[in-house]
PDB file of C-alpha atoms and ligand atoms in Angstrom:
ATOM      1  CA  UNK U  21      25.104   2.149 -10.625  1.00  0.00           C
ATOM      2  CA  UNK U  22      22.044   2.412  -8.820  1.00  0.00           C
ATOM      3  CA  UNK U  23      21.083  -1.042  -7.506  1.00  0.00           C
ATOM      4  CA  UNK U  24      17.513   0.053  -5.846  1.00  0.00           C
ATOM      5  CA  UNK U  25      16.685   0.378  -9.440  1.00  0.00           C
ATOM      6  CA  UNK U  26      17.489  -2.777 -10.474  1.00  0.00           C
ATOM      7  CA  UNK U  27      16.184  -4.461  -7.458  1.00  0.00           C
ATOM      8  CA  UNK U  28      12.350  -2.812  -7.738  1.00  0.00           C
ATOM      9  CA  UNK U  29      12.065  -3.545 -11.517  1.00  0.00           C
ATOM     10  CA  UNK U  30      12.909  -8.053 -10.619  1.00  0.00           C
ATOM     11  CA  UNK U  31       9.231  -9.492 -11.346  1.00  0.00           C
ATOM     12  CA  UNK U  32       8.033 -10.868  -8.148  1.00  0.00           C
ATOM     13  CA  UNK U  33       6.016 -13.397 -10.506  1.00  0.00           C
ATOM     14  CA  UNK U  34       9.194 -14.655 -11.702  1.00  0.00           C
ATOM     15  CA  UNK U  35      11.121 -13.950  -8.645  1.00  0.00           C
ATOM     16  CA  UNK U  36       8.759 -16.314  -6.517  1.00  0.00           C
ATOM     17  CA  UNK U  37       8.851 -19.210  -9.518  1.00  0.00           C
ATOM     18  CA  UNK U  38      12.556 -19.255  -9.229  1.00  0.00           C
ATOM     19  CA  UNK U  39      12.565 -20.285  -5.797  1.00  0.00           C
ATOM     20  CA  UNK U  40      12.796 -23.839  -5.470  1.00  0.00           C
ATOM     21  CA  UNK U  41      10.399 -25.642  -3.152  1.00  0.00           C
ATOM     22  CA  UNK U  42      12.849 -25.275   0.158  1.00  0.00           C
ATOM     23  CA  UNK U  43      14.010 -21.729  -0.203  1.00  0.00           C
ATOM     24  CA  UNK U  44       9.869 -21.152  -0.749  1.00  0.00           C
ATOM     25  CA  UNK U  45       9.364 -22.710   2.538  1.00  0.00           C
ATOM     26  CA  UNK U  46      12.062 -20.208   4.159  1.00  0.00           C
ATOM     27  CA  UNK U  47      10.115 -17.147   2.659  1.00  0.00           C
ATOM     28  CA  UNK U  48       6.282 -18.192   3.325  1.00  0.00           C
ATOM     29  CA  UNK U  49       4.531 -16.212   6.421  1.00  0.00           C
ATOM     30  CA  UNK U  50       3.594 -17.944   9.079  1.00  0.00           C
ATOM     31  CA  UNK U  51       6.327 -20.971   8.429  1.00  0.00           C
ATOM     32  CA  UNK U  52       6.804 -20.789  11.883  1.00  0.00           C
ATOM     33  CA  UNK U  53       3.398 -21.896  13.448  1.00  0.00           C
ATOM     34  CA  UNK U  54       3.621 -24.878  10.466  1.00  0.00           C
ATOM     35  CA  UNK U  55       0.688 -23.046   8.059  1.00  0.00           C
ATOM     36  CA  UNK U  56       0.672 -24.219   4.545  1.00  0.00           C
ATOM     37  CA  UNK U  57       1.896 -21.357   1.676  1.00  0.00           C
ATOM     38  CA  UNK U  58      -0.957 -20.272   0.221  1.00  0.00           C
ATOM     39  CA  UNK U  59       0.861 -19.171  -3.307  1.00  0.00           C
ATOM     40  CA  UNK U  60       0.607 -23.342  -3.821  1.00  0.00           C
ATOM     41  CA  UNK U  61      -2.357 -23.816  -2.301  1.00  0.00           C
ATOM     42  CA  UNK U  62      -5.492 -23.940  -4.892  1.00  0.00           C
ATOM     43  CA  UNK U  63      -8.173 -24.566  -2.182  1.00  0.00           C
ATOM     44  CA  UNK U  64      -8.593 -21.259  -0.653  1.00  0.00           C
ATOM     45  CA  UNK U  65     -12.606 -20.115  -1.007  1.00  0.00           C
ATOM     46  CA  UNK U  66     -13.044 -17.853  -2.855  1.00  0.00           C
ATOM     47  CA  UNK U  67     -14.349 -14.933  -0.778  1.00  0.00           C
ATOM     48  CA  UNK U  68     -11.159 -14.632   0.704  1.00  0.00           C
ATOM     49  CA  UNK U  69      -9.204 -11.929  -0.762  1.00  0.00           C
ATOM     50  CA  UNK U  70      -6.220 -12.789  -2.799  1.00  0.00           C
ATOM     51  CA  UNK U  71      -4.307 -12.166  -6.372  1.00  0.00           C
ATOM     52  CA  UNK U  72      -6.717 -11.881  -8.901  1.00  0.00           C
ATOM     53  CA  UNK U  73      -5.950 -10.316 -12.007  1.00  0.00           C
ATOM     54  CA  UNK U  74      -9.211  -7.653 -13.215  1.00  0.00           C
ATOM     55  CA  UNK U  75      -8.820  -5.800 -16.456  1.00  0.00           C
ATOM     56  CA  UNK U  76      -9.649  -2.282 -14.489  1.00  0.00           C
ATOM     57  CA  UNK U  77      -7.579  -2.775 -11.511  1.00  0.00           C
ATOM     58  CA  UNK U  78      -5.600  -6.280 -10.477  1.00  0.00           C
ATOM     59  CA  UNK U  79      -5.981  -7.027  -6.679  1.00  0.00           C
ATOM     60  CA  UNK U  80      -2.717  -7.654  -4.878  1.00  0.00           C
ATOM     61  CA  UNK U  81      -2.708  -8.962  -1.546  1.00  0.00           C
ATOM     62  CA  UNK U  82       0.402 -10.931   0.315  1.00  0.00           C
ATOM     63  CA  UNK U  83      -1.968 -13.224   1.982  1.00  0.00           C
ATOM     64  CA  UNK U  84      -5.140 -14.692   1.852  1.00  0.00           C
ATOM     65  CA  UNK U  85      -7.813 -12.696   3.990  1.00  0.00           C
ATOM     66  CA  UNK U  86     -11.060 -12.174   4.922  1.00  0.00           C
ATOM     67  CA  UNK U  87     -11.752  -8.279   5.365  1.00  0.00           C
ATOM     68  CA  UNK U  88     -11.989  -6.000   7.840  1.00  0.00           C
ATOM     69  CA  UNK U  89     -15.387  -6.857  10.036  1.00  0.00           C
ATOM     70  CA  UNK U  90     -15.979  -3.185  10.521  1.00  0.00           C
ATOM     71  CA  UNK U  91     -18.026  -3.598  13.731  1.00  0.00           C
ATOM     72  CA  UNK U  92     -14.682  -4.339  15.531  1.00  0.00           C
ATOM     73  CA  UNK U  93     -12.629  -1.970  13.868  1.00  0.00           C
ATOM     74  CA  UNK U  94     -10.610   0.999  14.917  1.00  0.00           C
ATOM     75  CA  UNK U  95      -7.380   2.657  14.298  1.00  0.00           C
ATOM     76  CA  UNK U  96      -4.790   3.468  16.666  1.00  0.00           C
ATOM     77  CA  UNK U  97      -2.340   5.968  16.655  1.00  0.00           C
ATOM     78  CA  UNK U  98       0.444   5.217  19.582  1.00  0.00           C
ATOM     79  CA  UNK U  99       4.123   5.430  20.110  1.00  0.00           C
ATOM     80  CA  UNK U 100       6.075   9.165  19.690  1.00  0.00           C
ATOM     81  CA  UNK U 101       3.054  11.461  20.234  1.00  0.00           C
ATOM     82  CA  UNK U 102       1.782  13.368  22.754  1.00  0.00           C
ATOM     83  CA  UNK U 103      -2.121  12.874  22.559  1.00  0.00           C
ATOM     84  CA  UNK U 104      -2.250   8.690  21.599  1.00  0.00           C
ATOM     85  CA  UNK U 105      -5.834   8.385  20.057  1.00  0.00           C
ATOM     86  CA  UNK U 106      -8.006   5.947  18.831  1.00  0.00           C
ATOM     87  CA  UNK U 107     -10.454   6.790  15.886  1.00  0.00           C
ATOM     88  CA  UNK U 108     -13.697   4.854  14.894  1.00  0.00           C
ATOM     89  CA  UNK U 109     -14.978   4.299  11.096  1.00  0.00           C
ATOM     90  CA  UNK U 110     -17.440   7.465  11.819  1.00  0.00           C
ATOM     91  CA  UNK U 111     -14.572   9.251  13.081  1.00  0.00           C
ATOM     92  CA  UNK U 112     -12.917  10.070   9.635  1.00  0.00           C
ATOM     93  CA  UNK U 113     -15.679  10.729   7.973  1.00  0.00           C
ATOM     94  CA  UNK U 114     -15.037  13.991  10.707  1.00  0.00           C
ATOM     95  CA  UNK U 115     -11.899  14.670   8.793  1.00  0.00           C
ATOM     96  CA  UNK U 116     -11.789  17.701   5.938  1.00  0.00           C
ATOM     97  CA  UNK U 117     -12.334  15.528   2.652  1.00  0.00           C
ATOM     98  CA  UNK U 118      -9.887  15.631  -0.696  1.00  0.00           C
ATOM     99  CA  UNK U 119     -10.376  13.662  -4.051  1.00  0.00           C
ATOM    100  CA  UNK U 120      -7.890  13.127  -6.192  1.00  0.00           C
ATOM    101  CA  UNK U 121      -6.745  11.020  -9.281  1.00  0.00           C
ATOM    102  CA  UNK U 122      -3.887   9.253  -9.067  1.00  0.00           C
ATOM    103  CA  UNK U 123      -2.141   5.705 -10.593  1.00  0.00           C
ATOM    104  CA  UNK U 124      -1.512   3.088  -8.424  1.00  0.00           C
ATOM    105  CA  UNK U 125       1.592   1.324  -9.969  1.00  0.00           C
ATOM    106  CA  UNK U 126       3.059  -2.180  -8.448  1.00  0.00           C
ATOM    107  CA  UNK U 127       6.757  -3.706  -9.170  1.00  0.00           C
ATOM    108  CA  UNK U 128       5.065  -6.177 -11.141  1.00  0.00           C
ATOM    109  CA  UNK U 129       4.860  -3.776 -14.228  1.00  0.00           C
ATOM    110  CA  UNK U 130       1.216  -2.997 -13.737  1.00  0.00           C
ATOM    111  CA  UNK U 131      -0.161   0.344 -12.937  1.00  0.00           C
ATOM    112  CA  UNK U 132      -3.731   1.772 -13.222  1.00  0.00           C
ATOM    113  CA  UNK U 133      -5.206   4.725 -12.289  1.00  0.00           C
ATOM    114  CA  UNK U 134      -8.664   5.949  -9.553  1.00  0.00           C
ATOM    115  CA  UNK U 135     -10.757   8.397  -8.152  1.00  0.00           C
ATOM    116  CA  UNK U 136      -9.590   8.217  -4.165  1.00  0.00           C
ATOM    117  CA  UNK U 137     -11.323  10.404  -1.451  1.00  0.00           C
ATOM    118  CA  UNK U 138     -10.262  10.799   1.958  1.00  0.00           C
ATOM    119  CA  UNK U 139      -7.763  13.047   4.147  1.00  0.00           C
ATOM    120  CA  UNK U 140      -4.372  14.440   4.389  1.00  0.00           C
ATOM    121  CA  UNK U 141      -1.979  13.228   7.042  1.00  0.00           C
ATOM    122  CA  UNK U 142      -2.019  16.569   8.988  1.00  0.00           C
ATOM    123  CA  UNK U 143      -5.892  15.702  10.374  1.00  0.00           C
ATOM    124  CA  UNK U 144      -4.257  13.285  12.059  1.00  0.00           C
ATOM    125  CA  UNK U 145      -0.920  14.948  13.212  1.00  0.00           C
ATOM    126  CA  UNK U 146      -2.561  18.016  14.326  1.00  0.00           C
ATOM    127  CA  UNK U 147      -4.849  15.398  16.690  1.00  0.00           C
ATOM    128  CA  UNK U 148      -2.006  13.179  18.282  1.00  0.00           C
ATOM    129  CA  UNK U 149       0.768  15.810  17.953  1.00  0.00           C
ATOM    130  CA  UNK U 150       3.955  13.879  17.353  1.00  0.00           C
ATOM    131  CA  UNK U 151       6.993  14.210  19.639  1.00  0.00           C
ATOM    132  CA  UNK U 152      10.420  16.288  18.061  1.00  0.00           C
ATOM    133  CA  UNK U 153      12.135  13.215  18.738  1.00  0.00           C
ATOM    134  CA  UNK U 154       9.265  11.328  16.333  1.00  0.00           C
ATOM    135  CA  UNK U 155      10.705  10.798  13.058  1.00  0.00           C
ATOM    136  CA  UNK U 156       8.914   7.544  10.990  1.00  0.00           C
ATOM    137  CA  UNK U 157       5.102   5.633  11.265  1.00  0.00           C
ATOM    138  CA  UNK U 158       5.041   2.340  11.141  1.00  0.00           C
ATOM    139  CA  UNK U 159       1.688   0.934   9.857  1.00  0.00           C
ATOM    140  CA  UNK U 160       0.023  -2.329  10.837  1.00  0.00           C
ATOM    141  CA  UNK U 161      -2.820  -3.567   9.006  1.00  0.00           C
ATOM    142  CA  UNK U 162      -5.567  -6.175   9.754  1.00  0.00           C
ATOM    143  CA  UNK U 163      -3.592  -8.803   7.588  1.00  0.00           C
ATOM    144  CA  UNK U 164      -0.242  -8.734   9.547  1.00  0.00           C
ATOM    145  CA  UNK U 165       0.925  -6.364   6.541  1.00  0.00           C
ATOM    146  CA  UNK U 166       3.083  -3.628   7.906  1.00  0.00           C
ATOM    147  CA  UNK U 167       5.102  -0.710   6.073  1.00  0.00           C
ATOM    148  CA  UNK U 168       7.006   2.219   7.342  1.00  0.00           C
ATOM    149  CA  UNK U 169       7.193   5.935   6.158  1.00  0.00           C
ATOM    150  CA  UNK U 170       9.427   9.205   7.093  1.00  0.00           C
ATOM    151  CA  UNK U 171       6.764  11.456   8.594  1.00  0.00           C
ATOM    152  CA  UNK U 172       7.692  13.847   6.163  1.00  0.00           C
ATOM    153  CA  UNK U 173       6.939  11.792   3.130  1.00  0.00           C
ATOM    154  CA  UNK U 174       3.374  11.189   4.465  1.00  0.00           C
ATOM    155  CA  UNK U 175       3.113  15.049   4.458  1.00  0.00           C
ATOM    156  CA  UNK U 176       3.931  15.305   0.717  1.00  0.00           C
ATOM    157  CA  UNK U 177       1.650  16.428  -1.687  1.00  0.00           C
ATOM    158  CA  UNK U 178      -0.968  13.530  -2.498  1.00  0.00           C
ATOM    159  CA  UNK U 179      -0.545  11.531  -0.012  1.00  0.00           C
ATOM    160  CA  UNK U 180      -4.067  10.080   0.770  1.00  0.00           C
ATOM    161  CA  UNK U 181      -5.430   8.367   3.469  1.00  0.00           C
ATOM    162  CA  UNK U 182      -8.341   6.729   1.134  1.00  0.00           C
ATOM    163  CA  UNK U 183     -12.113   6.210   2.190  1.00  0.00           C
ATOM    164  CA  UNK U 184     -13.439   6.051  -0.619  1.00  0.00           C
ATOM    165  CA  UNK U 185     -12.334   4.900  -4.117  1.00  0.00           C
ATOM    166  CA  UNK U 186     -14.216   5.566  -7.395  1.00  0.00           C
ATOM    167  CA  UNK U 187     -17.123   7.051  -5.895  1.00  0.00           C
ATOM    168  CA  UNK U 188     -17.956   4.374  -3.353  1.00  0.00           C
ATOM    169  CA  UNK U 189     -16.338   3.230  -0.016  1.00  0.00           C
ATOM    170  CA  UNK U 190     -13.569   1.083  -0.400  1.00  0.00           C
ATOM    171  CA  UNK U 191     -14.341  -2.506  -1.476  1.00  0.00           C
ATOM    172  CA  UNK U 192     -12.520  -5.075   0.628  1.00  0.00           C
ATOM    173  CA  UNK U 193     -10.478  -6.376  -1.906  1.00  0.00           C
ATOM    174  CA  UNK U 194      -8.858  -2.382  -2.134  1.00  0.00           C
ATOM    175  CA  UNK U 195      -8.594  -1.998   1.467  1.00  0.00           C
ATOM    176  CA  UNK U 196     -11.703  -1.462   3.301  1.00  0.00           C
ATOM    177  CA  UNK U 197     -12.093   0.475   5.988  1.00  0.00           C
ATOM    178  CA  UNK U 198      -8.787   2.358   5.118  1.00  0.00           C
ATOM    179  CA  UNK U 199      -6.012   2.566   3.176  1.00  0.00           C
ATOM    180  CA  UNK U 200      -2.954   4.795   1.867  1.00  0.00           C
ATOM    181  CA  UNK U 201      -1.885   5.979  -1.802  1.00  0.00           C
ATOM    182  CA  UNK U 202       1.175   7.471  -2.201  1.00  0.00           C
ATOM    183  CA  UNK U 203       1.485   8.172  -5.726  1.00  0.00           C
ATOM    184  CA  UNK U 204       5.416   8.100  -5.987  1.00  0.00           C
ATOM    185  CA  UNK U 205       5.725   5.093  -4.174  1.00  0.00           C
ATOM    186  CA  UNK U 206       5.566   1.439  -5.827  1.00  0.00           C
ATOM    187  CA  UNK U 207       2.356  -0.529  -5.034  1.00  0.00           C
ATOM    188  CA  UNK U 208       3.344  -2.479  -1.940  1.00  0.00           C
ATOM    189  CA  UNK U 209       3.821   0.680  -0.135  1.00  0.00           C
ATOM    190  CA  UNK U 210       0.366   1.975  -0.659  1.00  0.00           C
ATOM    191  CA  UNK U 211      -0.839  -0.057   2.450  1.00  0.00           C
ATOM    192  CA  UNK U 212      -4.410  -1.265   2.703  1.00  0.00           C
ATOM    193  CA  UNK U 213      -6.888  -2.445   5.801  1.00  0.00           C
ATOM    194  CA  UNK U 214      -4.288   0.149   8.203  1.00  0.00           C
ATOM    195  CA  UNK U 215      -5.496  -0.681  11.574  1.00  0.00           C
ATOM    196  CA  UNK U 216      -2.515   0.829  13.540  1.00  0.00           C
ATOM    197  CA  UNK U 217      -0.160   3.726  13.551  1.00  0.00           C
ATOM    198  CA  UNK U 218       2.819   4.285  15.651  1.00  0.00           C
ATOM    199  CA  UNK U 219       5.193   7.084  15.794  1.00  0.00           C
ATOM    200  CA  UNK U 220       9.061   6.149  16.276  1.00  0.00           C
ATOM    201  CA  UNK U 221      12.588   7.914  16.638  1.00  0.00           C
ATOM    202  CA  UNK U 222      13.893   5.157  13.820  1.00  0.00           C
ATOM    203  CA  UNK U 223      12.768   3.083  10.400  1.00  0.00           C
ATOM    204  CA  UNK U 224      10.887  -0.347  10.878  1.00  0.00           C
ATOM    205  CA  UNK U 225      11.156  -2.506   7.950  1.00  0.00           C
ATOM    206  CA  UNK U 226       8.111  -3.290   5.747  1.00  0.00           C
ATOM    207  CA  UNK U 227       6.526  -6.339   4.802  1.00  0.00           C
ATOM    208  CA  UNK U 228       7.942  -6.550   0.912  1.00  0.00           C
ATOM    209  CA  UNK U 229      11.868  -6.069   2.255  1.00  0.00           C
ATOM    210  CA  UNK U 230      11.296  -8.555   4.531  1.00  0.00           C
ATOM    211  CA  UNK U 231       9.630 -11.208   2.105  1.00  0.00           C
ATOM    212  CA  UNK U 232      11.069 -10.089  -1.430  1.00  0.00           C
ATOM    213  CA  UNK U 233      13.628  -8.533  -2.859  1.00  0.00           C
ATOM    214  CA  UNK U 234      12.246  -4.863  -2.657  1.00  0.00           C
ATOM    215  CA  UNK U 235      13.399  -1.972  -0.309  1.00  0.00           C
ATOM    216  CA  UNK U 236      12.158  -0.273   2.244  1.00  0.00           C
ATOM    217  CA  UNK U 237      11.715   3.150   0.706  1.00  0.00           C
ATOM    218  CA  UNK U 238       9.852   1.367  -2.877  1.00  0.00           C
ATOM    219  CA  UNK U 239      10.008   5.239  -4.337  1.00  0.00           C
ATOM    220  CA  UNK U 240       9.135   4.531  -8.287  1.00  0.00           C
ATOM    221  CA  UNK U 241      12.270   4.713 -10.800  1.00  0.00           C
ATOM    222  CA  UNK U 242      12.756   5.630 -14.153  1.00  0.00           C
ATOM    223  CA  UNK U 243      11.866   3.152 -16.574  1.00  0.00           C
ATOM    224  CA  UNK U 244       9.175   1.504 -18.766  1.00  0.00           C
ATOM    225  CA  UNK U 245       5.683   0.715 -17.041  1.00  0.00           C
ATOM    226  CA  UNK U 246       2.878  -1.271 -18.409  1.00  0.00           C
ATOM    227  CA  UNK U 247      -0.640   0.875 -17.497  1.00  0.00           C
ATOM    228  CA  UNK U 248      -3.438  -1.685 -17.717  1.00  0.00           C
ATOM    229  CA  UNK U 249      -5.742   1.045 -18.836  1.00  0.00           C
ATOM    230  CA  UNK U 250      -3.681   1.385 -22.130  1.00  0.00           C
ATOM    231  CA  UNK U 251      -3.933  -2.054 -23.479  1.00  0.00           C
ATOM    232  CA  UNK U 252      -0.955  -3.259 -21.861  1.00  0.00           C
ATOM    233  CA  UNK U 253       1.376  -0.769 -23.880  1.00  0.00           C
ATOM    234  CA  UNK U 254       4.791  -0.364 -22.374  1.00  0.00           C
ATOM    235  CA  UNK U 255       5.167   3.349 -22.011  1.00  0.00           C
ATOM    236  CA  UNK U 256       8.005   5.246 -20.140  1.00  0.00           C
ATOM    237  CA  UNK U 257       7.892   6.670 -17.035  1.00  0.00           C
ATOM    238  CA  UNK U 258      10.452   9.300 -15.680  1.00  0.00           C
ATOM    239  CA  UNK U 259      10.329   8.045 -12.046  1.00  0.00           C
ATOM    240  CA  UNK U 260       8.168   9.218  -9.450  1.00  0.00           C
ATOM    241  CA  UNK U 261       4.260   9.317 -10.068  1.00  0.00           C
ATOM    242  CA  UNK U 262       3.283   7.233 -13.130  1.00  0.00           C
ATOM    243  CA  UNK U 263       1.583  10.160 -14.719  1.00  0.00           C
ATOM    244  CA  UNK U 264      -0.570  10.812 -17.745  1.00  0.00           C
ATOM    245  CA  UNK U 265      -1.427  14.236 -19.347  1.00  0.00           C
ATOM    246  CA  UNK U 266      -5.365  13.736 -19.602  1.00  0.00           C
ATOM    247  CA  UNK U 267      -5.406  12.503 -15.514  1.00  0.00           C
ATOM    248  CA  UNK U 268      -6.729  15.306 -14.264  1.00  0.00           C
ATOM    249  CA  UNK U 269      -4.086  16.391 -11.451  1.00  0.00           C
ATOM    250  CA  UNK U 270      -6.408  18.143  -8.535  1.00  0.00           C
ATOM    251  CA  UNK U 271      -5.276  20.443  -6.143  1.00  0.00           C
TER     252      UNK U 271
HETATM  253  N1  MTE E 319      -2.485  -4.679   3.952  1.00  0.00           N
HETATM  254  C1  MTE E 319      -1.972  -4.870   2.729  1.00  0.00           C
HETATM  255  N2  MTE E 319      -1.733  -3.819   1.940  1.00  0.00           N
HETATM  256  C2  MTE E 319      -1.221  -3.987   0.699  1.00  0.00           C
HETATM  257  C3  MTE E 319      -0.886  -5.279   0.212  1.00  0.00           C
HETATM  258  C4  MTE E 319      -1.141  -6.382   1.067  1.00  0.00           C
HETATM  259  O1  MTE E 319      -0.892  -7.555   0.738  1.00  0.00           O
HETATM  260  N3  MTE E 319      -1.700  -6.150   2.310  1.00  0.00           N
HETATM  261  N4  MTE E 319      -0.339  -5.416  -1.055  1.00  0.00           N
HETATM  262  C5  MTE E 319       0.321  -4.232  -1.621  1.00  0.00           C
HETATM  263  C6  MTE E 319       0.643  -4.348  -3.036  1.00  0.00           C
HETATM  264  S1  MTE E 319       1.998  -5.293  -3.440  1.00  0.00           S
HETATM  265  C7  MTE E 319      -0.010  -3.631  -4.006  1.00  0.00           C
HETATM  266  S2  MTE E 319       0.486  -3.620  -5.616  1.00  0.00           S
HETATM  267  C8  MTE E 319      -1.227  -2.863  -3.685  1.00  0.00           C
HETATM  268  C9  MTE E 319      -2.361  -3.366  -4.534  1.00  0.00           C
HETATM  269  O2  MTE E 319      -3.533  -2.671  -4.258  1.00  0.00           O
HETATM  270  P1  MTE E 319      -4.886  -3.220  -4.877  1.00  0.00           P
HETATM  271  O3  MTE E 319      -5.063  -4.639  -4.418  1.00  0.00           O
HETATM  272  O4  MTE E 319      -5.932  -2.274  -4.383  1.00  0.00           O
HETATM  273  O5  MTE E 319      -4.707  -3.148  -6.380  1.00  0.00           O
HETATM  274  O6  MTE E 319      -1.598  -2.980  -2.316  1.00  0.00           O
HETATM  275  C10 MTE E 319      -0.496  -2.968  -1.420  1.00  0.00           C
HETATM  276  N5  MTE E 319      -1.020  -2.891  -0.064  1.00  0.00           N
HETATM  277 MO1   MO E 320       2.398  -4.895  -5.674  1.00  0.00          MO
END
C-alpha cells in the first residue's frame, strides 16, 4: 500500500483542528523563544501576509510575514560548488527568460493555475558549478521556510525559478522577489521569498515534514483534486502535474 499517498491527501485544515491545545503548542514555530501561535491568534495586522482564501488563487503561508524589503535582498548560492555567488534583484533579470503555464496545487485539495516567467535552474548551475560530490539544494527563504530538492529534479522540465507571475512581478503575498514552481510537486514545495541556496552531498528536511504530516519529496499522487478555477468541481488527476487540456503547455 502506498502510505505517501495517504499521508499527502490528510487535510492540514483538519489535521491542525484535531490537535488539541498541548500537542498544538509542541508543533507551533518558534515555541522555543515563548512566541504566541499565530493559527489562534486573530490580532495579526493585516498587511502581514498570511492564509487568506481568494477566489483566483488562495495565499498559503506557514507564518505570518512581512515581505521581502527588496533593498536588502540578495540570494546566495553556497555549500557544494565551486564558484559560491551571490546575485542581486537586477541580477536575474540577466538570466535567459521562459514563461510558462502551469497549476499550482496544495495538499489542501486546492489547485489553480498562472502565467510564471523567470529562469531555468541551469543559469544558475552553469554560474556556481556544483561539486560531483553535490547531490541536493536546500532552500532558505526570508520567512525561516526551508525545502530541499535532488539537483536533478530542479533540472526537470518546468521547473521555474519565478519573477514574474501573471504578467507582473511577483506580489508579496506569491513570493516576491523570488520563488520556485515545480509543477509535479504539491504546493508546499513550490517555495516562495528563496533567499538562500546551498549545495549538499545529502537530503535536509523541509519545513512541511517537519511541522505536518507531509514528506519530504511532496511529488503529487493520483487522486481527485479540487481546481478553484472550475467552481470547486472535484476532478481526477493521474498524479504528477495537475493538468488541463486547454492550459496551454509551452515549450
Ligand atoms: N517561503 C514560503 N514558501 C511557501 C510557503 C510558506 O509558508 N513560506 N507555503 C507553501 C504552500 S503550503 C503553498 S500551497 C504555496 C502557496 O503559494 P501561494 O501562496 O502563492 O498560493 O506556497 C508554498 N511556499
Ligand atoms: Mo500548501
Amino acid at each position: 500500500m502506498d502510505l505517501s499517498y495517504l499521508k499527502a491527501k490528510f487535510d492540514r485544515r483538519v489535521f491542525l483542528k484535531a490537535l488539541s491545545a498541548t500537542a498544538l503548542v509542541l508543533f507551533a514555530p518558534g515555541r522555543a523563544s515563548g512566541e504566541a501561535d499565530y493559527r489562534r491568534d486573530k490580532n495579526i495586522p493585516k498587511n502581514y501576509i498570511q492564509n487568506r482564501d481568494n477566489p483566483k488563487f488562495h495565499i498559503r503561508s506557514a507564518n505570518p510575514f512581512l515581505g521581502v524589503d527588496i533593498s536588502s535582498w540578495g540570494l546566495a548560492v553556497t555549500g557544494m560548488v565551486e564558484n559560491p555567488m551571490g546575485f542581486g534583484y537586477e541580477d536575474l533579470f540577466g538570466f535567459k527568460r521562459v514563461t510558462q503555464v502551469s497549476r499550482l496545487k496544495c495538499v489542501e485539495c486546492w489547485s489553480a493555475k498562472a502565467t510564471w516567467e523567470g529562469f531555468r535552474a541551469e543559469e544558475i548551475l552553469q554560474r556556481v558549478r556544483p561539486r560531483p560530490e553535490a547531490k541536493y539544494v536546500y532552500f532558505q527563504s526570508a520567512d525561516s521556510y526551508y525545502e530541499s530538492y535532488p539537483i536533478e529534479e530542479l533540472l526537470r522540465p518546468r521547473v521555474l525559478f519565478v519573477l514574474r507571475m501573471n504578467g507582473e512581478p511577483l506580489s508579496p503575498d506569491h513570493g516576491f522577489p523570488l520563488r520556485l514552481i515545480a509543477p509535479f510537486k504539491y504546493g508546499y514545495k513550490n517555495i516562495k521569498y528563496i533567499t538562500k541556496m546551498e549545495f549538499t552531498d545529502s537530503r535536509k528536511r523541509n519545513y512541511w515534514s517537519n511541522n505536518g504530516p507531509y514528506s519530504v519529496d511532496g511529488t503529487i499522487q493520483p487522486g481527485i483534486d479540487h481546481p478553484l478555477d472550475f467552481g470547486k468541481k472535484p476532478l481526477p488527476i493521474n498524479g504528477g502535474e495537475v493538468f488541463h487540456p486547454f492550459d496551454k503547455r509551452p515549450t
